[in-house]
PDB file of C-alpha atoms in Angstrom:
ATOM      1  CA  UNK E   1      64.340 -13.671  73.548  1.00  0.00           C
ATOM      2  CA  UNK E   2      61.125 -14.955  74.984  1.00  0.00           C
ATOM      3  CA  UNK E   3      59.641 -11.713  75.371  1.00  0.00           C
ATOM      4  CA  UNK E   4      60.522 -11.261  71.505  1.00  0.00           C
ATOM      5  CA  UNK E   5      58.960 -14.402  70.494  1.00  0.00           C
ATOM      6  CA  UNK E   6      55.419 -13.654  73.037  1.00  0.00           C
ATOM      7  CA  UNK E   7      55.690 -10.636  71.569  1.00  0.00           C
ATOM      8  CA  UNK E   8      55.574 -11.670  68.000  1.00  0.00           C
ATOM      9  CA  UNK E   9      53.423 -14.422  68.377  1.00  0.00           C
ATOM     10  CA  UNK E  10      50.989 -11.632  69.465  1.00  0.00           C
ATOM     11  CA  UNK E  11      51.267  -9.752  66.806  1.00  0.00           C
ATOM     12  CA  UNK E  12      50.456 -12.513  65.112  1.00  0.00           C
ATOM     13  CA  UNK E  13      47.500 -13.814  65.878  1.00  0.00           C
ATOM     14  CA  UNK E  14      46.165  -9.899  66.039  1.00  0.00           C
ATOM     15  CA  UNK E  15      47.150  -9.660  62.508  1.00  0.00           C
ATOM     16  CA  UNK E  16      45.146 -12.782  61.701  1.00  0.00           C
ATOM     17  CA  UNK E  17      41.951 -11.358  63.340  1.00  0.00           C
ATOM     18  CA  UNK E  18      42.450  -8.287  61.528  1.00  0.00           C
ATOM     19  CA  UNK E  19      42.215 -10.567  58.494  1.00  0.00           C
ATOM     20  CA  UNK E  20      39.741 -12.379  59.097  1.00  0.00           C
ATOM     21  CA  UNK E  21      37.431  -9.335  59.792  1.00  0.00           C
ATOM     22  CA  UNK E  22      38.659  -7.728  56.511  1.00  0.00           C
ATOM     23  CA  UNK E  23      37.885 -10.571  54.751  1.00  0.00           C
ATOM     24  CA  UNK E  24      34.135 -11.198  56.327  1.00  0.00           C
ATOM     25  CA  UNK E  25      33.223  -7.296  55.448  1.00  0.00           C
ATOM     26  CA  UNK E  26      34.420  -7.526  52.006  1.00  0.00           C
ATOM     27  CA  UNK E  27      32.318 -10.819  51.647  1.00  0.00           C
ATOM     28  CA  UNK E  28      29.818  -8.940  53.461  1.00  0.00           C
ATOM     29  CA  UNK E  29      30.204  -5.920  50.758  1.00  0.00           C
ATOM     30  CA  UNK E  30      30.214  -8.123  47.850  1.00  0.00           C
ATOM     31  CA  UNK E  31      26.957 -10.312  48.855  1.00  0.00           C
ATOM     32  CA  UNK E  32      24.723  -7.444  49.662  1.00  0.00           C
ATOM     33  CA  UNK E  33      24.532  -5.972  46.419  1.00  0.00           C
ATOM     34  CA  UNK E  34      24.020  -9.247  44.444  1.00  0.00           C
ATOM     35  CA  UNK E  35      21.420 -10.490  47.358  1.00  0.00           C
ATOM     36  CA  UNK E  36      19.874  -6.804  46.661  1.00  0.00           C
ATOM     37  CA  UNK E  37      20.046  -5.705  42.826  1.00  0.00           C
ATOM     38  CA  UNK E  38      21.113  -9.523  41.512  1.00  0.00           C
ATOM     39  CA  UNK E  39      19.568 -12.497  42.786  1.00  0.00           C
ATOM     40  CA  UNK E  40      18.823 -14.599  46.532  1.00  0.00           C
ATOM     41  CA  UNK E  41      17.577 -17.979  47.022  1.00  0.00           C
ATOM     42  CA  UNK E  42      14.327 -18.250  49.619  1.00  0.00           C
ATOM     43  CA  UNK E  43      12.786 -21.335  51.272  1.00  0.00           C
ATOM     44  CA  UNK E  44       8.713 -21.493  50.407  1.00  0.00           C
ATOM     45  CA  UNK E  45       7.005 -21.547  54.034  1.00  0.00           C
ATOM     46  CA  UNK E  46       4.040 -23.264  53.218  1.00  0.00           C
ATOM     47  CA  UNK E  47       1.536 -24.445  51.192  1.00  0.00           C
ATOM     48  CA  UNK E  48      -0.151 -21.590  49.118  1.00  0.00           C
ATOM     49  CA  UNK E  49       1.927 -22.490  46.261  1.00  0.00           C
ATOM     50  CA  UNK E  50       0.775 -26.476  46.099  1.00  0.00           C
ATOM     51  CA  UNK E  51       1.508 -27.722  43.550  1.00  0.00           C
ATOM     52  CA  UNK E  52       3.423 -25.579  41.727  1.00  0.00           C
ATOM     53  CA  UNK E  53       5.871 -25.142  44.886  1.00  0.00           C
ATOM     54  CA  UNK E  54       6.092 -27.302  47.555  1.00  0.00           C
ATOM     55  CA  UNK E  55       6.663 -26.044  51.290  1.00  0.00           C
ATOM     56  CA  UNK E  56      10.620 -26.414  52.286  1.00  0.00           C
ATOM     57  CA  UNK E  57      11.693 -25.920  48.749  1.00  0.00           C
ATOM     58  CA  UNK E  58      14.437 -23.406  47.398  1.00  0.00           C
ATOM     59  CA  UNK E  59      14.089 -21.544  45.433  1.00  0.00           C
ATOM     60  CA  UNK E  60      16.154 -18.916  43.102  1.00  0.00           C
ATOM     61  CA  UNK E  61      14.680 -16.008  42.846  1.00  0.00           C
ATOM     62  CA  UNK E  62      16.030 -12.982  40.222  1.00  0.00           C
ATOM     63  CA  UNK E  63      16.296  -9.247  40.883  1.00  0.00           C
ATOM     64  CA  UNK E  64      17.991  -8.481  37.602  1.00  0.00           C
ATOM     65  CA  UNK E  65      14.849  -8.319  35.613  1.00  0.00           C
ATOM     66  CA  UNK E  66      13.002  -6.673  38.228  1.00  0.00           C
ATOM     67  CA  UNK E  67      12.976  -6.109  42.057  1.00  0.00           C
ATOM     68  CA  UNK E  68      12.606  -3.534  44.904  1.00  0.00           C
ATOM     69  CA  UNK E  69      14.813  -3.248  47.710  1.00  0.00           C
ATOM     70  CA  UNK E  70      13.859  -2.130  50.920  1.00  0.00           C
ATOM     71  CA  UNK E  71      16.738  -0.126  52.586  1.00  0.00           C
ATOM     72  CA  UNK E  72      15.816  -1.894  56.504  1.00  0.00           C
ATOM     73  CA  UNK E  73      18.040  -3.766  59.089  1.00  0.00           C
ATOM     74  CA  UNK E  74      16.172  -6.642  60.515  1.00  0.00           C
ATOM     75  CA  UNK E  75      15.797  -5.713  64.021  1.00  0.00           C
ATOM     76  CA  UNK E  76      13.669  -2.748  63.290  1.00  0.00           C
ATOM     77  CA  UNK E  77       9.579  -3.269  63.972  1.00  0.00           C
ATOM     78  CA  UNK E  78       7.568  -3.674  60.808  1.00  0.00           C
ATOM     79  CA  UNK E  79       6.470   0.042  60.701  1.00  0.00           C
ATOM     80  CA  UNK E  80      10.145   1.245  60.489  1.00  0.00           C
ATOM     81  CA  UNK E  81      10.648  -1.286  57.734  1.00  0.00           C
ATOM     82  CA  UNK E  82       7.903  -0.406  55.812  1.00  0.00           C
ATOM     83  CA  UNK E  83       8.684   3.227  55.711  1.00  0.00           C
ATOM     84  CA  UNK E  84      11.964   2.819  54.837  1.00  0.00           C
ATOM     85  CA  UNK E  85      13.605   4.033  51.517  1.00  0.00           C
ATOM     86  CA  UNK E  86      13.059   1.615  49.019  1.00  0.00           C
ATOM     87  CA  UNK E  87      14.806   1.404  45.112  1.00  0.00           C
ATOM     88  CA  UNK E  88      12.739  -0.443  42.500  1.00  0.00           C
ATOM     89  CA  UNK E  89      14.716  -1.371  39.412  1.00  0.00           C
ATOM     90  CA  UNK E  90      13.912  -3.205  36.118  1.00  0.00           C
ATOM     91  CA  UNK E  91      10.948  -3.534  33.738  1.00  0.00           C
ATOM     92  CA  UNK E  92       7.399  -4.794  33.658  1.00  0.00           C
ATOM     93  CA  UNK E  93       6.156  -7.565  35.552  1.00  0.00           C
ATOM     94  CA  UNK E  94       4.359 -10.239  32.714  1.00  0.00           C
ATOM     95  CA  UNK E  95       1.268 -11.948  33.952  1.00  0.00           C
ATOM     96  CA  UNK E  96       1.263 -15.301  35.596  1.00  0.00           C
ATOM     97  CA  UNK E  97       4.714 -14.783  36.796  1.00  0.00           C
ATOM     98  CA  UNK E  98       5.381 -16.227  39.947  1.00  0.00           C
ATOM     99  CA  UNK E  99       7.302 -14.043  42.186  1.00  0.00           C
ATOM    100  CA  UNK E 100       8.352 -12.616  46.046  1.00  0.00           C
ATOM    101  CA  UNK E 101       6.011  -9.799  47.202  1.00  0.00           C
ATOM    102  CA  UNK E 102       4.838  -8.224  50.475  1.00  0.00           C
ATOM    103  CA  UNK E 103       2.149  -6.993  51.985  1.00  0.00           C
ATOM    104  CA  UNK E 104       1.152  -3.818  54.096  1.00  0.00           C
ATOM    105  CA  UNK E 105       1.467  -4.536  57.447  1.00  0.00           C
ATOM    106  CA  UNK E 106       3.503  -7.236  57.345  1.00  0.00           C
ATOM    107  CA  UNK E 107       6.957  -5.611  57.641  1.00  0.00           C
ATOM    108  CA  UNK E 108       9.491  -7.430  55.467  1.00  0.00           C
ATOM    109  CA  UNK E 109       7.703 -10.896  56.052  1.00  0.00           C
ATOM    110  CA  UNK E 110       8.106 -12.666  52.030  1.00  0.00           C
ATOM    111  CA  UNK E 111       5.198 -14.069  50.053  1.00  0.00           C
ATOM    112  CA  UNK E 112       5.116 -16.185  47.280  1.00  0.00           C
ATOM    113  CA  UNK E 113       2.329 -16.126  44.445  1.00  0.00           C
ATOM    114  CA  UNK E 114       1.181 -15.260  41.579  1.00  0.00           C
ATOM    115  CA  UNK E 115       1.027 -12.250  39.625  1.00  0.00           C
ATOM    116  CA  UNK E 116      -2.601 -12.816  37.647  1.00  0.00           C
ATOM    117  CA  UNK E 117      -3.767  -8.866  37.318  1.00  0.00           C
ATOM    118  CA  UNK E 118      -1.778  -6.210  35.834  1.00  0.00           C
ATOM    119  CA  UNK E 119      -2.924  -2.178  36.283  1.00  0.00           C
ATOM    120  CA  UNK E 120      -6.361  -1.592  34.945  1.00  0.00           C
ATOM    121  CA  UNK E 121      -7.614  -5.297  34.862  1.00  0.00           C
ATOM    122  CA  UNK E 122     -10.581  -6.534  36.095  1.00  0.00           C
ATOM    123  CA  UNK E 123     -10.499 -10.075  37.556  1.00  0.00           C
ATOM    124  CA  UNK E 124     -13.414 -12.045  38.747  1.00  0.00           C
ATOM    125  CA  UNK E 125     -13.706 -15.795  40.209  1.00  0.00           C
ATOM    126  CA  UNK E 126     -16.273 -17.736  39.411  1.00  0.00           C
ATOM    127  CA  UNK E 127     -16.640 -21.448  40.190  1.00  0.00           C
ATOM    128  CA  UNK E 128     -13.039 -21.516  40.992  1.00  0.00           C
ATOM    129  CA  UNK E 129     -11.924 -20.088  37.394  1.00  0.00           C
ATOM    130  CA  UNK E 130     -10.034 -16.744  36.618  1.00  0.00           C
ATOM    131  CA  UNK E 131     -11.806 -13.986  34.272  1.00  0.00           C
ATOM    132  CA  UNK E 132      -9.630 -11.302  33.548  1.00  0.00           C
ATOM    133  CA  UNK E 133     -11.435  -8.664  31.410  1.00  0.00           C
ATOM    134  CA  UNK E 134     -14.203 -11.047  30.603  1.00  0.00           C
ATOM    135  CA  UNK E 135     -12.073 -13.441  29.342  1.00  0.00           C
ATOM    136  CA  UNK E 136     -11.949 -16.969  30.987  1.00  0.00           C
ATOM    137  CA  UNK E 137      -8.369 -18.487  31.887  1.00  0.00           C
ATOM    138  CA  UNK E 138      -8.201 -22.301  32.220  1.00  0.00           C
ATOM    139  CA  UNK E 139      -4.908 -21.862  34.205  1.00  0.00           C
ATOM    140  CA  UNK E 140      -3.155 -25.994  33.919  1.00  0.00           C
ATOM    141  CA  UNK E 141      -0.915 -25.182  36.914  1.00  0.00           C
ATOM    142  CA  UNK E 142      -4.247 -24.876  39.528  1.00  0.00           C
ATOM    143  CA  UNK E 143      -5.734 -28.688  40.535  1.00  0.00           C
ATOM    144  CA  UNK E 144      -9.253 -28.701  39.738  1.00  0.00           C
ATOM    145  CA  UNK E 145      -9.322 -29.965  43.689  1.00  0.00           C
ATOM    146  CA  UNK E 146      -8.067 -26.001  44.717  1.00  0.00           C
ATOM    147  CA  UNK E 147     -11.380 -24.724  42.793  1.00  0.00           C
ATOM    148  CA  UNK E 148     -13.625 -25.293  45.558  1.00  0.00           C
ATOM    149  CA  UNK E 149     -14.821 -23.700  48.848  1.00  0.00           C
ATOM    150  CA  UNK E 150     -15.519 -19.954  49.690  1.00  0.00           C
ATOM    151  CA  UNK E 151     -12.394 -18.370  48.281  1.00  0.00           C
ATOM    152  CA  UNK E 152     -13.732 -19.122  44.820  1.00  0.00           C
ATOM    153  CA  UNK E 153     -15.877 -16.685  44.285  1.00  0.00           C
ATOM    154  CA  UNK E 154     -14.908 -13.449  43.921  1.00  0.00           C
ATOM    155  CA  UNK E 155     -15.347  -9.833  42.187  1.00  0.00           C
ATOM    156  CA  UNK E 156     -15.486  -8.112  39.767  1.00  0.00           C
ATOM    157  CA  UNK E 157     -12.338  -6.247  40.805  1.00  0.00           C
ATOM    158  CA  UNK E 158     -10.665  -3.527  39.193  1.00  0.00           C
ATOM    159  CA  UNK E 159      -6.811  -2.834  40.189  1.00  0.00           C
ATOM    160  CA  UNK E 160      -5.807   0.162  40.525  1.00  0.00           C
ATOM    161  CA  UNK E 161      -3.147   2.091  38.341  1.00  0.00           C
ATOM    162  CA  UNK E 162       0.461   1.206  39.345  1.00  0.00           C
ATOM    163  CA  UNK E 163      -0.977  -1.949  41.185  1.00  0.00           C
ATOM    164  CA  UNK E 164      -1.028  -5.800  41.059  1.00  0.00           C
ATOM    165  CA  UNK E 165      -3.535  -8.700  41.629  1.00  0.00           C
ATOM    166  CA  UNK E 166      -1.681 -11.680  43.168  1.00  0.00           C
ATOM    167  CA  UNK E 167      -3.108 -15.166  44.256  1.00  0.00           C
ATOM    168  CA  UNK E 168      -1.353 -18.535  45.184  1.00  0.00           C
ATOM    169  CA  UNK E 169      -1.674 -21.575  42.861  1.00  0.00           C
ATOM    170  CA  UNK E 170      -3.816 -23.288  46.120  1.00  0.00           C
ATOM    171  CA  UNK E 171      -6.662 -21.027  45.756  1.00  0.00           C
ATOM    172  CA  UNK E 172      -8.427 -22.556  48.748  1.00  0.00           C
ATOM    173  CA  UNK E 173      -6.017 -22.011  51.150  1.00  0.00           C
ATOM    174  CA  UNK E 174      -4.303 -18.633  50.121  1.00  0.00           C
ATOM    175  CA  UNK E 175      -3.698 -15.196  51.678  1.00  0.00           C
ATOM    176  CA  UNK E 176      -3.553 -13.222  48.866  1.00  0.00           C
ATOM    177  CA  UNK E 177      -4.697  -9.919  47.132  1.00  0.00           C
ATOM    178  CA  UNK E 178      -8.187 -11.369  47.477  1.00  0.00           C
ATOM    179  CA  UNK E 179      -7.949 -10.617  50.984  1.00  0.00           C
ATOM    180  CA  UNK E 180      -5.269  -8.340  51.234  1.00  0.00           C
ATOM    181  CA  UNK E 181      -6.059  -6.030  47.974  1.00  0.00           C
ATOM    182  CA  UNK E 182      -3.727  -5.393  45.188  1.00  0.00           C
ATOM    183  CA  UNK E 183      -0.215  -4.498  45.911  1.00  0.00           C
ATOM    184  CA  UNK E 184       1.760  -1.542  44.970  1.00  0.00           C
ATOM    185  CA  UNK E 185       5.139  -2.362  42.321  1.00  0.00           C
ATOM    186  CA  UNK E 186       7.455  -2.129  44.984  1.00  0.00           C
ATOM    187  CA  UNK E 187       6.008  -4.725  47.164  1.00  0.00           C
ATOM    188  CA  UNK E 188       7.008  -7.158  44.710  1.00  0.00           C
ATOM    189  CA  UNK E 189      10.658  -8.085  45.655  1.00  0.00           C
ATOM    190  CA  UNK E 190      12.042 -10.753  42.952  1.00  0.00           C
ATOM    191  CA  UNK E 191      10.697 -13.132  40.224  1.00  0.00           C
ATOM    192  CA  UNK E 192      10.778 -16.831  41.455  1.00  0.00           C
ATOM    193  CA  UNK E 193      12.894 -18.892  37.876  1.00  0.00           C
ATOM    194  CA  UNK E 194      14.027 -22.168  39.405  1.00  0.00           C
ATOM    195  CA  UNK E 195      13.675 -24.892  42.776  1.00  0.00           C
ATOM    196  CA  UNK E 196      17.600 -25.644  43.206  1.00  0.00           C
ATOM    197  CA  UNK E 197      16.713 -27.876  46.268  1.00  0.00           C
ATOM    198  CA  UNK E 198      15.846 -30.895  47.005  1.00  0.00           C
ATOM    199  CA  UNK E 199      17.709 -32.165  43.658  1.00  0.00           C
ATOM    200  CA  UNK E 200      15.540 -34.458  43.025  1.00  0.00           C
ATOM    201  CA  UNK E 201      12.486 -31.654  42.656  1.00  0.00           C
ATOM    202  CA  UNK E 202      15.202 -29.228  40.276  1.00  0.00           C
ATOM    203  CA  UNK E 203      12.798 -27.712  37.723  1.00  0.00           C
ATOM    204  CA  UNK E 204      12.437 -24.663  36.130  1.00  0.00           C
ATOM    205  CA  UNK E 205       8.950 -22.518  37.543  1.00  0.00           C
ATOM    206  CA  UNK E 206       6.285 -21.407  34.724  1.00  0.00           C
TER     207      UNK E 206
END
């Protein structure tokens, strides 16, 4: 009778490891393919953003309207991930969106700015203001304090077909497509709508 009761007991607790497996690779299933194709919150990691978004903040980011997912495992090295097979869905990226990009040679390492150039523009700096196509933008979400320094001079650049000029809102203290060059459409991994966290910060992002 003992022997019955070890023996069931046994079976038991097996059975409820079993279950709890199944149940962490079905959760498993089920986020992957929302993280990938639907949306994903990320944390901004510094202050190229300022002020639109502040460093530590959450933010939800969509991949309904448009994304590309990179097909990687995170302990492979940054060339493996950036030659891996990557599926870009949705439609057009809108200037001035604010969204989550890459960059060559960075591997899968996120980046958070601006989209200010779409294919064929030309974009220049000068004094710390945008000109795309000629065309001055007074751009309300940049502190006339970011205008200054080095960084604020730049062009006339033309981006290339297929490609997109990005900058952070803290133009004096950005890595961006100013240094980097513009960025190919499936570099750009998700289009940054809301902070969720801290509540007290909860707004929607313009």
């Amino acid at each position: 009778m003992k022997k019955q009761k070890e023996e069931k007991k046994k079976k038991s607790l097996t059975r409820e490891i079993l279950e709890w497996i199944l149940t962490i690779v079905v959760a498993i299933a089920i986020a992957l393919p929302i993280r990938a194709f639907g949306f994903e919150l990320v944390r901004v990691d510094g202050e190229s953003m300022d002020n639109t978004l502040a460093n530590g903040e959450i933010m939800f980011v969509t991949k309904y309207d448009y994304a590309s997912t990179w097909l990687s495992f995170p302990w492979q090295d940054d060339e493996s991930k950036e030659k891996a097979t990557r599926i870009t869905t949705g439609g057009n990226r809108q200037r001035f969106d604010v969204v989550i990009c890459r960059y060559p040679g960075r591997g899968d390492t996120n980046f958070v700015k601006r989209v200010v150039g779409l294919p064929g523009d030309t974009i220049e700096i000068r004094d710390g203001y945008l000109y795309i196509n000629g065309d001055r933008y007074e751009e309300p979400y940049i502190s006339d304090e970011y205008r200054s320094g080095r960084l604020n001079t730049f062009g006339p650049y033309t981006v290339p077909a297929g490609e997109y000029f990005v900058m952070g809102d803290h133009r004096n203290n950005s890595n961006d497509s100013r240094s980097q060059g513009a960025i190919s459409r499936d570099m750009i991994i998700g289009h940054v709508r809301t902070v969720l966290y801290p509540f007290s910060g909860v707004r929607g992002i313009e």
